Coordinates of C-alpha atoms and ligand atoms in Angstrom, one line a residue:
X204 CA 186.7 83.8 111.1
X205 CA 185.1 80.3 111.0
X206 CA 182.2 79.3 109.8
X207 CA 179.9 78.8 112.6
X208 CA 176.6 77.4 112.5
X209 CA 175.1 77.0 116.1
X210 CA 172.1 79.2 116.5
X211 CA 173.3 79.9 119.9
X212 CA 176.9 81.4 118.9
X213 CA 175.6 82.6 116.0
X214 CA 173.3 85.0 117.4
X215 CA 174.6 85.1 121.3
X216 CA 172.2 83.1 123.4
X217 CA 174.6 80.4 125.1
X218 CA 175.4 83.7 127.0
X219 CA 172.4 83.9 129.1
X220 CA 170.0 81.2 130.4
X221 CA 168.1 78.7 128.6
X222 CA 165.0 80.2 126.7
X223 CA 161.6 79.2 129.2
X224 CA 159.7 76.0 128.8
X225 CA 157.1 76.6 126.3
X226 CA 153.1 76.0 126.7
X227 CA 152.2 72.4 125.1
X228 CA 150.0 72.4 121.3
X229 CA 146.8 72.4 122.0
X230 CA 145.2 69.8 120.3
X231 CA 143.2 72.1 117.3
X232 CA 144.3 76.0 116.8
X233 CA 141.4 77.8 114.5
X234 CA 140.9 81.1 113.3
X235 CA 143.4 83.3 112.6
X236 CA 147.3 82.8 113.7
X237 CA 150.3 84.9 113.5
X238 CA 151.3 82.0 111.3
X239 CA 148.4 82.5 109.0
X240 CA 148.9 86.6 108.3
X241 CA 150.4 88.2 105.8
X242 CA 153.7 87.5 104.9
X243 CA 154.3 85.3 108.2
X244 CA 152.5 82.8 106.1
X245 CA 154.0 79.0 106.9
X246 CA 154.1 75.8 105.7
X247 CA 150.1 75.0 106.4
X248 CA 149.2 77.8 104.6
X249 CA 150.4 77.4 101.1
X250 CA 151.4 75.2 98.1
X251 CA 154.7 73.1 99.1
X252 CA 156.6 73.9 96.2
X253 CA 155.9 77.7 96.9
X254 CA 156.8 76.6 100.7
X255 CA 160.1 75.3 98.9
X256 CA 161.4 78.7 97.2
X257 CA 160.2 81.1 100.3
X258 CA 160.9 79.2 103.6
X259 CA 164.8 80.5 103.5
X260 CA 164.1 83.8 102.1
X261 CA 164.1 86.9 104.6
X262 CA 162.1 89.1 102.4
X263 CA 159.9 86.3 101.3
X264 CA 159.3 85.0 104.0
X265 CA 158.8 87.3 107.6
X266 CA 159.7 84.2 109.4
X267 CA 162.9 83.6 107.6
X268 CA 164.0 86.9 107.9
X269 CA 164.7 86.2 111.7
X270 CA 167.3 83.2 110.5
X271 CA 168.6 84.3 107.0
X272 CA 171.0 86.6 105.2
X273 CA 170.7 88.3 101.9
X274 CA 173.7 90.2 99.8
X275 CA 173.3 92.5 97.5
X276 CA 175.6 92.6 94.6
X277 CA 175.8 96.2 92.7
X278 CA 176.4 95.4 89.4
X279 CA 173.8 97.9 87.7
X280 CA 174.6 101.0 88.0
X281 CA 172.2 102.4 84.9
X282 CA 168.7 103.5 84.8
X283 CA 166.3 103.8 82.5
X284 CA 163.7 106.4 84.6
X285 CA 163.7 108.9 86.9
X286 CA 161.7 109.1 90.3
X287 CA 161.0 112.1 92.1
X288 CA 162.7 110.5 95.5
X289 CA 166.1 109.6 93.9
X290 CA 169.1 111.3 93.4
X291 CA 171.5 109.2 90.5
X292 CA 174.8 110.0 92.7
X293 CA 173.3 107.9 95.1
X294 CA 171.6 104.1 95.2
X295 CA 167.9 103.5 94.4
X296 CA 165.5 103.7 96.5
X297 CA 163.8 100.8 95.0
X298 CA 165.7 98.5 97.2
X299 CA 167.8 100.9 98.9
X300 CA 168.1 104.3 101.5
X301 CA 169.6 107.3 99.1
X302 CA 172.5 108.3 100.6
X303 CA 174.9 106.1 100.5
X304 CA 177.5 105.6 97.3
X305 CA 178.0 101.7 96.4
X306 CA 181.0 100.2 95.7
X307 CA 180.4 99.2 91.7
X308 CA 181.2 95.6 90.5
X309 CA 181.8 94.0 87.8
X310 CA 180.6 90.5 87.2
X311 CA 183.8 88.7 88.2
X312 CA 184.2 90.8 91.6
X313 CA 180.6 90.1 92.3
X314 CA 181.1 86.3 91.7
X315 CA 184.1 86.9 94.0
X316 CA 182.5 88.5 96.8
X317 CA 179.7 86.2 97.2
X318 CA 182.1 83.0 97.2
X319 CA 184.2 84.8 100.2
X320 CA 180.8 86.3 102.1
X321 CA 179.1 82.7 101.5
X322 CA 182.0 81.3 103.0
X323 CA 181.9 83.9 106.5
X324 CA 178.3 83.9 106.8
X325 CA 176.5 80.5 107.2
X326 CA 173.0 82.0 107.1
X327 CA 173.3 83.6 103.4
X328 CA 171.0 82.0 101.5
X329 CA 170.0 84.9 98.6
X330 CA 171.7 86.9 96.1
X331 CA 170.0 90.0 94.8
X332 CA 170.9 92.1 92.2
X333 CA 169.0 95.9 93.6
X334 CA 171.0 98.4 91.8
X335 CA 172.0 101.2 92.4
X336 CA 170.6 101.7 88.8
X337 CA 167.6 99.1 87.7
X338 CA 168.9 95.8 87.2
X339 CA 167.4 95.3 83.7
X340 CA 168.3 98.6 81.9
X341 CA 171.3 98.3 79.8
X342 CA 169.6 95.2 78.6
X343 CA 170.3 93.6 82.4
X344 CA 173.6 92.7 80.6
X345 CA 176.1 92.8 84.1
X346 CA 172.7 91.1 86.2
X347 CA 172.5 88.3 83.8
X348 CA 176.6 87.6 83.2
X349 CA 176.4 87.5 87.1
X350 CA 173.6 85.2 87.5
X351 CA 175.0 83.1 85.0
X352 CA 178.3 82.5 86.3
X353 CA 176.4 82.2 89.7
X354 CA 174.4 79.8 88.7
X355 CA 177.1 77.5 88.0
X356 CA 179.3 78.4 90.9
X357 CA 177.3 78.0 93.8
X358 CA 174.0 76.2 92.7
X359 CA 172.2 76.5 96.7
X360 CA 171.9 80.4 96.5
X361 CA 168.8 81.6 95.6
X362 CA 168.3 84.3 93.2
X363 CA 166.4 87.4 93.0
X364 CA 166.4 90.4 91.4
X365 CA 164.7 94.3 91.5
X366 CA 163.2 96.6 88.9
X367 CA 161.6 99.5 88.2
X368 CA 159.8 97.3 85.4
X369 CA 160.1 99.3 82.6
X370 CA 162.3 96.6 80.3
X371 CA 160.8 93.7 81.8
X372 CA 158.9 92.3 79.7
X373 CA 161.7 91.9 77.2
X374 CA 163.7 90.3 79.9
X375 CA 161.1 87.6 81.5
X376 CA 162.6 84.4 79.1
X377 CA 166.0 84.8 80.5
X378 CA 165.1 85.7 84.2
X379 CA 163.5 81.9 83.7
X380 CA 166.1 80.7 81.8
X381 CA 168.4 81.6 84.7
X382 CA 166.2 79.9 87.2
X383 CA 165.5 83.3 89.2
X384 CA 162.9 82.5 91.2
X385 CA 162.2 85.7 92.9
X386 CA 161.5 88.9 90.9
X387 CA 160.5 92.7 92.9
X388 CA 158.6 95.1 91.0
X389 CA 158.6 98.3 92.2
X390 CA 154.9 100.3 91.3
X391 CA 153.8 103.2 92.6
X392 CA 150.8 103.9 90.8
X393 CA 148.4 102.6 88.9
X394 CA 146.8 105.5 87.5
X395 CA 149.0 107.7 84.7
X396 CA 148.2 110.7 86.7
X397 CA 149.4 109.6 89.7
X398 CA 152.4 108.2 88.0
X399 CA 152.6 111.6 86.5
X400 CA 153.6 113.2 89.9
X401 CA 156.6 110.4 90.4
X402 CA 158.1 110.1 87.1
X403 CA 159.4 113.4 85.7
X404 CA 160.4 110.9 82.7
X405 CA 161.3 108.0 81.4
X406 CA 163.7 106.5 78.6
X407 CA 161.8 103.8 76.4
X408 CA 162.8 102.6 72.9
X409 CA 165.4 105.3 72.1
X410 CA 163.7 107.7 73.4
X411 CA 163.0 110.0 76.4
X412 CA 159.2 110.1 77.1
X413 CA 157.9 112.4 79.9
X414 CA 154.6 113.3 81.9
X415 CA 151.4 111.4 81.3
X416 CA 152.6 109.8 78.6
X417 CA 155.9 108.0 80.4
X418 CA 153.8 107.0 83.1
X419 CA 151.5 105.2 81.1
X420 CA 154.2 103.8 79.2
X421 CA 155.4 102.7 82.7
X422 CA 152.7 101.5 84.1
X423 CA 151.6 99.4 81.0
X424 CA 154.8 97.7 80.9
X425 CA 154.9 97.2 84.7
X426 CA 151.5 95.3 84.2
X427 CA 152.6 93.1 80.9
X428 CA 156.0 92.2 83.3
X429 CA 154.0 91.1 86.2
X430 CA 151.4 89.1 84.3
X431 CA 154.4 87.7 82.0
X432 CA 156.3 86.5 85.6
X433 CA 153.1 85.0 87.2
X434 CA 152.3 83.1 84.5
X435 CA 155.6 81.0 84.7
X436 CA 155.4 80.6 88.2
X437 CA 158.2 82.9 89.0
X438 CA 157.0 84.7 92.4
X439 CA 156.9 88.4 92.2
X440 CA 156.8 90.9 95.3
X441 CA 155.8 94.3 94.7
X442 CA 157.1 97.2 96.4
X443 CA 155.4 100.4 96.9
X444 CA 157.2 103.3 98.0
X445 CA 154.2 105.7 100.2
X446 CA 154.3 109.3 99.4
X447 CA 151.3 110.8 101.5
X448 CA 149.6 113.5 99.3
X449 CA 150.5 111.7 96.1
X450 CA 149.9 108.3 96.4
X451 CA 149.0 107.1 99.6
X452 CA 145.0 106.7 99.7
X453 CA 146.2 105.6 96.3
X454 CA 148.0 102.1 97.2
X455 CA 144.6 99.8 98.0
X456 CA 144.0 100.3 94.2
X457 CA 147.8 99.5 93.6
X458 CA 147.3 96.5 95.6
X459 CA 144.1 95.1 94.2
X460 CA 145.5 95.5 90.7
X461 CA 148.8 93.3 91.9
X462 CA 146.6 91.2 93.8
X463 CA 144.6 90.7 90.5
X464 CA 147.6 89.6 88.7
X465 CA 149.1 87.1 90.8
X466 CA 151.8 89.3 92.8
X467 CA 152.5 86.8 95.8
X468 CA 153.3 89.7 98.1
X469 CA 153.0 93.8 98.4
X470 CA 155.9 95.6 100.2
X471 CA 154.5 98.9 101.1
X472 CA 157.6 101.0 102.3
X473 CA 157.7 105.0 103.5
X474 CA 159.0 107.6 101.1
X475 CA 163.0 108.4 102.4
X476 CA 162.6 112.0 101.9
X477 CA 165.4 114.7 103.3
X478 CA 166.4 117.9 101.3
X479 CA 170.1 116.6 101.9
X480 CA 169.7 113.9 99.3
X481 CA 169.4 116.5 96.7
X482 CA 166.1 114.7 95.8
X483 CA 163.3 116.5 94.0
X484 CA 161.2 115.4 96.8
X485 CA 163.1 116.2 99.5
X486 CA 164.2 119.7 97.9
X487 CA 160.7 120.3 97.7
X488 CA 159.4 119.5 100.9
X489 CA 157.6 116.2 100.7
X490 CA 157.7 114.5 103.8
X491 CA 157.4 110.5 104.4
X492 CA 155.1 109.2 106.2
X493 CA 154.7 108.5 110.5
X494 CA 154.6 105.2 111.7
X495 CA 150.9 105.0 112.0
X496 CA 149.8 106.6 109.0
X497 CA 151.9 103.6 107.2
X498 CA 149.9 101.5 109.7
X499 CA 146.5 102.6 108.8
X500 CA 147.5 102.0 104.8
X501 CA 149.1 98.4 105.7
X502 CA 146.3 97.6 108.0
X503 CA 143.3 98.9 104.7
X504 CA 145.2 96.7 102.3
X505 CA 145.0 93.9 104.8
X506 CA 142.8 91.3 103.0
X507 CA 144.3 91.6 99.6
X508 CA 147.6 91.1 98.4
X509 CA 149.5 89.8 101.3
X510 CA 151.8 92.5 102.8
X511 CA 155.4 92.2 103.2
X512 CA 156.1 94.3 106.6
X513 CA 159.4 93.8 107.5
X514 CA 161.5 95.2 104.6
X515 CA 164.2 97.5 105.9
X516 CA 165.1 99.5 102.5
X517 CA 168.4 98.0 102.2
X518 CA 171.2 99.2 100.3
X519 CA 171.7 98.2 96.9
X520 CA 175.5 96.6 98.8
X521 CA 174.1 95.2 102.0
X522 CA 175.3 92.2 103.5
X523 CA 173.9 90.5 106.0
X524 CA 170.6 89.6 108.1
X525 CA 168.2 92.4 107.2
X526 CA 168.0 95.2 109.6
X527 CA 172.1 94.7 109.7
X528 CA 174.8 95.7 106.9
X529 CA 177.9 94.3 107.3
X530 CA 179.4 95.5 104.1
X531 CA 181.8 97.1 105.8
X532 CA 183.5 93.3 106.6
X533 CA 183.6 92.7 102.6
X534 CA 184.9 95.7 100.6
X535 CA 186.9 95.2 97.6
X536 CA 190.4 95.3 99.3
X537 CA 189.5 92.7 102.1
X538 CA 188.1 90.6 99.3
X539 CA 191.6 90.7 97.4
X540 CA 193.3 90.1 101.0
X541 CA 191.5 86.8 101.1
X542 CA 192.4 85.2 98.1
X543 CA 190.6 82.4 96.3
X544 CA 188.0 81.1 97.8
X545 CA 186.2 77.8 96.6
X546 CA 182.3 76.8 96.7
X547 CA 181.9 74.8 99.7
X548 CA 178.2 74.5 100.7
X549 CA 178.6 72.2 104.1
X550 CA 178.2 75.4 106.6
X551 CA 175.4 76.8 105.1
X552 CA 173.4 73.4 104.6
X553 CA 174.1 72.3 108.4
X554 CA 172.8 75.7 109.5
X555 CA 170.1 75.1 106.9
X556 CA 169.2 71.8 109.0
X557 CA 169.5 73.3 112.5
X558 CA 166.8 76.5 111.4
X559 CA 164.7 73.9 109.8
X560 CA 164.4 71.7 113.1
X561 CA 164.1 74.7 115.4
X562 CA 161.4 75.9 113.1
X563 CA 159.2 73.4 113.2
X564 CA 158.7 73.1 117.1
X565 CA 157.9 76.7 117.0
X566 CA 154.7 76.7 115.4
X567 CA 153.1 74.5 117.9
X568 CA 154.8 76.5 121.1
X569 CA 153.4 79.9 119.2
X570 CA 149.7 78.3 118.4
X571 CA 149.6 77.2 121.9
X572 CA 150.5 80.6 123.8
X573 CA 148.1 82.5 121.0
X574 CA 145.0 79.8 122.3
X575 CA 146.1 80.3 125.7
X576 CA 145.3 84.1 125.0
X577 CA 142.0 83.7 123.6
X578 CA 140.8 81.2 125.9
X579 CA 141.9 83.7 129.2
X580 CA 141.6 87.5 127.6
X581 CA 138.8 86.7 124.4
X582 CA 138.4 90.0 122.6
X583 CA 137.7 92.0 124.7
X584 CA 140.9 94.0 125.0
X585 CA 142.4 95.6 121.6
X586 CA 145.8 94.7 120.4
X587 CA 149.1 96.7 121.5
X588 CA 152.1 97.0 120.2
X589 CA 155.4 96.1 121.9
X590 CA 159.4 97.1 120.7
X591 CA 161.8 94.4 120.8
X592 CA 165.3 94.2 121.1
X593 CA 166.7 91.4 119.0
X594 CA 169.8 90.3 117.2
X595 CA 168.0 87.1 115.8
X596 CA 166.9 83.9 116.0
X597 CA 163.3 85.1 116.8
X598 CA 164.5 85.6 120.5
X599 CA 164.8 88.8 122.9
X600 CA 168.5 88.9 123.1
X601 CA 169.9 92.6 122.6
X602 CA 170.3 94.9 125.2
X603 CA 168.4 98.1 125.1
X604 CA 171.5 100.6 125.1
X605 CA 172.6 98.3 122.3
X606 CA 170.1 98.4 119.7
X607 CA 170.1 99.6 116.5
X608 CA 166.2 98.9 115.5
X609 CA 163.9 97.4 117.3
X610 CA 161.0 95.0 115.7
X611 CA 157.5 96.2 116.3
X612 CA 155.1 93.3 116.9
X613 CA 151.2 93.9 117.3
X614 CA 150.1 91.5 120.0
X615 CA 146.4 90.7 121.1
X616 CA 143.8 87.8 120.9
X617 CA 144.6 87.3 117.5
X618 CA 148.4 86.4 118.0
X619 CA 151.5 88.6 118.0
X620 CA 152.3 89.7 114.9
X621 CA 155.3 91.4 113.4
X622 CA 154.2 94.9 111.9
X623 CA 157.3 96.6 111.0
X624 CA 160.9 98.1 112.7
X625 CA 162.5 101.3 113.6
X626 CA 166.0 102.3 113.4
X627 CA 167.5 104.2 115.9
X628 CA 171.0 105.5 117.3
X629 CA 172.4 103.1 119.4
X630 CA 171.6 104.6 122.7
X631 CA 174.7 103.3 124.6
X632 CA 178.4 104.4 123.3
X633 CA 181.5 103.2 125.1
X634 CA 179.8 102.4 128.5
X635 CA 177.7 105.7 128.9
X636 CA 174.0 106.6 127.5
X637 CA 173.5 109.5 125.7
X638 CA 170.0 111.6 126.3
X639 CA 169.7 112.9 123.0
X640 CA 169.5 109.6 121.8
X641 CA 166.9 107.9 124.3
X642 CA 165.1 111.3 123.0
X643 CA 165.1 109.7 119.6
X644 CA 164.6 106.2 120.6
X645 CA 161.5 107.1 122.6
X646 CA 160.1 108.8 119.6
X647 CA 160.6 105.6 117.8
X648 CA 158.3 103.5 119.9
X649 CA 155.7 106.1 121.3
X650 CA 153.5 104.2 119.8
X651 CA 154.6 101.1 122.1
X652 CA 152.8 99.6 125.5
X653 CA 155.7 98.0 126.3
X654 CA 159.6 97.5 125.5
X655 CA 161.4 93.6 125.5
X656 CA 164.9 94.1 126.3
X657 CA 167.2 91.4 127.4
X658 CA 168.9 94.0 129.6
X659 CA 168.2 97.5 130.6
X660 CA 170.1 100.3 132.9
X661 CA 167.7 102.0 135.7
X662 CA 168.2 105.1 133.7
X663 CA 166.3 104.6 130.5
X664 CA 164.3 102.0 132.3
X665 CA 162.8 105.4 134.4
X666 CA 162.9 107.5 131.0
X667 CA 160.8 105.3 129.2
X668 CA 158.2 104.6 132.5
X669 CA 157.8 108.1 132.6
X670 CA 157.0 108.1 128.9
X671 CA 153.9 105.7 129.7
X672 CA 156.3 102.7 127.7
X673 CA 157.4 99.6 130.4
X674 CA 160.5 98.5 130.3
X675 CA 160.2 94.7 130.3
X676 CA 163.7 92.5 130.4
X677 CA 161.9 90.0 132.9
X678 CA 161.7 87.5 129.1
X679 CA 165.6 87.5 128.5
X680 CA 166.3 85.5 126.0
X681 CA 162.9 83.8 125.6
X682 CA 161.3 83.4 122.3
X683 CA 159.5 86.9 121.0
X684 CA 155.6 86.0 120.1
X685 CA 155.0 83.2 123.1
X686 CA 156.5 86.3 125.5
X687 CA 154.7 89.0 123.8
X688 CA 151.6 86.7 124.6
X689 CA 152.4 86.3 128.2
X690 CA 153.0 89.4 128.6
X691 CA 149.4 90.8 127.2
X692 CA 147.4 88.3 129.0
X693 CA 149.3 89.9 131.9
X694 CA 148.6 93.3 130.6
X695 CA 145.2 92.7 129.9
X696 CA 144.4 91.7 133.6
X697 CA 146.5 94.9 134.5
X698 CA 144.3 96.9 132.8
X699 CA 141.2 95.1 133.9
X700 CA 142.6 96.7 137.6
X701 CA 143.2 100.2 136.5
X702 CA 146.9 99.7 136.8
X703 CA 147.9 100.0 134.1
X704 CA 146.6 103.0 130.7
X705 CA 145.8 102.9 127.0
X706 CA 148.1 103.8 125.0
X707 CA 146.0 104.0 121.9
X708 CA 146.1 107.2 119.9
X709 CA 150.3 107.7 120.1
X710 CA 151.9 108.2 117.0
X711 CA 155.8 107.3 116.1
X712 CA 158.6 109.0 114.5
X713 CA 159.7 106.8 111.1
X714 CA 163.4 107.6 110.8
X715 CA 165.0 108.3 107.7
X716 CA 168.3 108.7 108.4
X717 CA 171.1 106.0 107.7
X718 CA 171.4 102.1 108.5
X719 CA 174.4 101.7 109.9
X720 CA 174.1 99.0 112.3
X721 CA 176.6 96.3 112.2
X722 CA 177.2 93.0 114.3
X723 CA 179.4 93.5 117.2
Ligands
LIG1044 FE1 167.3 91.9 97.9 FE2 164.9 92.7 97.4 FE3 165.7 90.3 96.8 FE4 165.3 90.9 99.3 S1 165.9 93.1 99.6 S2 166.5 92.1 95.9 S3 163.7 90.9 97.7 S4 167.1 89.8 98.4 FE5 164.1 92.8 101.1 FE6 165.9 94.8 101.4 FE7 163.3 95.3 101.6 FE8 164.3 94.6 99.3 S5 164.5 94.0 102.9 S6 164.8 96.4 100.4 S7 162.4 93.8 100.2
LIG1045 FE1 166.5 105.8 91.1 FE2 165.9 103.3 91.1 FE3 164.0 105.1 90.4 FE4 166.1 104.5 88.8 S1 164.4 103.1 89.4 S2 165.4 106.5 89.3 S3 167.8 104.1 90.2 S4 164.9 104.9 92.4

């Protein structure tokens, strides 16, 4: 495969028409932009150097995640905890779906893989080390020995790593020491009695600690991590898993107290819960979450620490943009088949360069489109939310039958905002639709006015109008936000006439089951 770095191959566009001629800047945008919210934040909104470290991250950065790959090496297979939602045969849920066994690596393979995947996939610009253990038990020895060796090896790939945050704050001096920039905490409480309903127990200086007292222990250390990582500049994301009954009215605490200690953004993700996991949650009957309930928990924290939306649980072995895994392209045998491969950084940094010019006409077509909006609709019609079919590149370009998730985005006077995905079954196998599946997909995005598709058959197109959700492929191609715009200034007049309904009140199906999708 060669190493391709036009955005149109890359991600399919040359294909179809050229994407339509975007509104001019207006010459002042105020108040609040998609730009300005939450993790979408952009280069006028904070500190350059921080601009620096995020602008190429997908989790990082929302924006980025649209353009850039992450890999996930598993080289930690220990852990030093237990949490009620995972099962040890299978990865953590920290940074992962249960479910799914990795493909252990030593340091040397990891170093290995990464040279070969860096070399197929131009838009890899992280490492992370997520498991399926915590990183830093076992005194982080195989996460460090990699990072080390990475370091050296191929200096443009940015580092970042995930943990529970029980050994962290002996760790903190080397995670600087080994330039990793990006650090993910995972906290779920910060109340011991909370805690005391996640962590059966914990194993902490020899010894194994359980109820109140390992949850304080926990949270305690999780604190003196944090605290330790701000204060050397090193930007920490925390990630909340949402267990409703347990800890969910709980999280606006959890995110003050991050907020309060310099976290630079809060990742609150839905509990994977399913009694075939052999979980103690999901043998017990505790459910995850529905799309809005997450919503309404996102939406109360808005405000505070800024929210990371667009996470997709990844395995602690994906490859790949997020919301794809194509580990399947890079197991250890195709690896060996490709023999030595040496650091060469050109693809990567002329893709770098081509993202980095697109970018930057983007924010002026997306401000302009968002004032057009305000100026024609004001406030007087409350946001929606529409499903989008995408492969990347912040553009409508997957078909309907085709996709594996689609990206929910909150559109309305304020802007159109990305809010969160859901995975679905690929609706379309081998030519023909499948019903059970469009039953599943519809469940997805009930909660949807509207669904961008770059294609749709007149089957599901009548399936979903029936469900009250319209099928709109009239943007092919076209960037996401400015077309989400158009289309609710449209919508709003719509509705103005009484042709169109409210879809407010619907609630959506999160589902738990496996990511599996994978580029064509
Ligand atoms: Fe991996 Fe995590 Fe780094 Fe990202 S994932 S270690 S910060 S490079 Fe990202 Fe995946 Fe969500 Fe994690 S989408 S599970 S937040
Ligand atoms: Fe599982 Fe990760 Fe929790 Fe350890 S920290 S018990 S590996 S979810």
């Amino acid at each position: 495969m060669s190493n391709v770095v036009s955005l149109d191959s890359i991600f399919g566009l040359g294909e179809l028409a050229p994407p339509a001629v975007m509104p001019a800047a207006p010459e002042a945008a105020s108040g609040c932009s998609s730009s300005s919210c939450g993790s979408s934040d952009g280069p006028a909104d904070m500190d350059p150097a921080v601009w620096e470290k995020v602008k190429n991250h997908p989790c990082y950065s929302e924006e980025a995640h649209h353009y850039f790959a992450r890999m996930h090496v598993a080289v930690a297979p220990a852990c030093n905890i237990q949490c009620n939602y995972c099962n040890r045969k299978y990865d953590c849920s920290n940074e992962s779906r249960p479910g799914v066994v990795s493909e252990k690596l030593t340091p040397d393979q990891a170093i290995k893989k990464i040279l070969a995947v860096a070399q197929e996939i131009p838009q890899l610009s992280v490492i992370g080390i997520a498991g399926p253990g915590d990183s830093l038990a076992a005194a982080g020895k195989n996460t460090f020995a990699t990072f080390e060796m990475l370091q050296k090896k191929a200096p443009d790939l940015k580092l970042c790593l995930s943990t529970n945050g029980l050994a962290l704050p002996d760790h903190v001096d080397t995670i600087a020491q080994y330039n990793i920039d990006h650090v993910t905490i995972t906290i779920n409480m910060v109340d011991p009695e909370v805690g005391a309903q996640i962590y059966p127990w914990i194993f902490y200086k020899h010894k194994r600690w359980t109820g109140l007292d390992a949850a304080k222990i926990l949270h305690e250390q999780q604190m003196l991590g944090l605290e330790m990582l701000t204060s050397r500049g090193i930007l920490v994301k925390v990630n909340s898993v949402m267990i409703p009954g347990v800890n969910d009215e709980h999280l606006l605490e959890v995110n003050k107290a991050v907020k309060s200690r310099g976290a630079f953004l809060h990742n609150i993700m839905p509990l994977i819960s399913d009694p075939a996991h052999g979980t103690y949650f999901g043998l017990n009957g505790q459910r995850g979450p529905t799309a809005q309930e997450l919503k309404v928990v996102q939406d109360a924290c808005e405000g505070g620490a800024k929210l990371m939306r667009h996470c997709r649980q990844c395995r602690a072995d994906a490859v790949g943009l997020l919301g794809e895994d194509r580990g399947e392209e890079f197991t250890a045998d195709k690896i060996e088949a490709m023999g030595f491969v040496d650091y060469d950084d050109e693809a990567r940094r002329t893709y770098r360069e081509h993202v980095e010019s697109e970018r930057a006409g983007r924010h002026a077509s997306k401000a302009a489109a968002q004032a057009d909006v305000r100026e024609s609709v004001g406030f007087t019609v409350d946001p929606i939310l529409i499903a989008v079919a995408t492969k990347g590149g912040e553009r409508i370009n997957e078909h309907f039958g085709h996709a594996k998730e689609f990206q929910i985005y909150e559109v309305g006077p304020s802007g159109a905002k990305f809010i969160g995905h859901r995975r679905v079954d690929q609706y379309c196998e081998g030519g023909s639709g499948d019903v059970d599946t469009l039953d599943g997909v519809l469940a997805a995005i009930n909660d949807c006015t509207a669904v961008f598709v770059a294609k749709i058959g007149g089957c599901p197109s009548k399936s979903l109008a029936d469900a009250g959700i319209e099928p709109v492929d009239r943007f092919a191609f076209d960037y996401i936000e400015e077309s989400a715009l158009a289309y609710f200034k449209d919508y709003a007049e719509r509705l103005g006439q009484g042709v169109v309904q409210s879809r407010a009140g619907q609630d959506a199906v999160i589902r738990t089951g496996a990511l599996t999708a994978r580029r064509a």
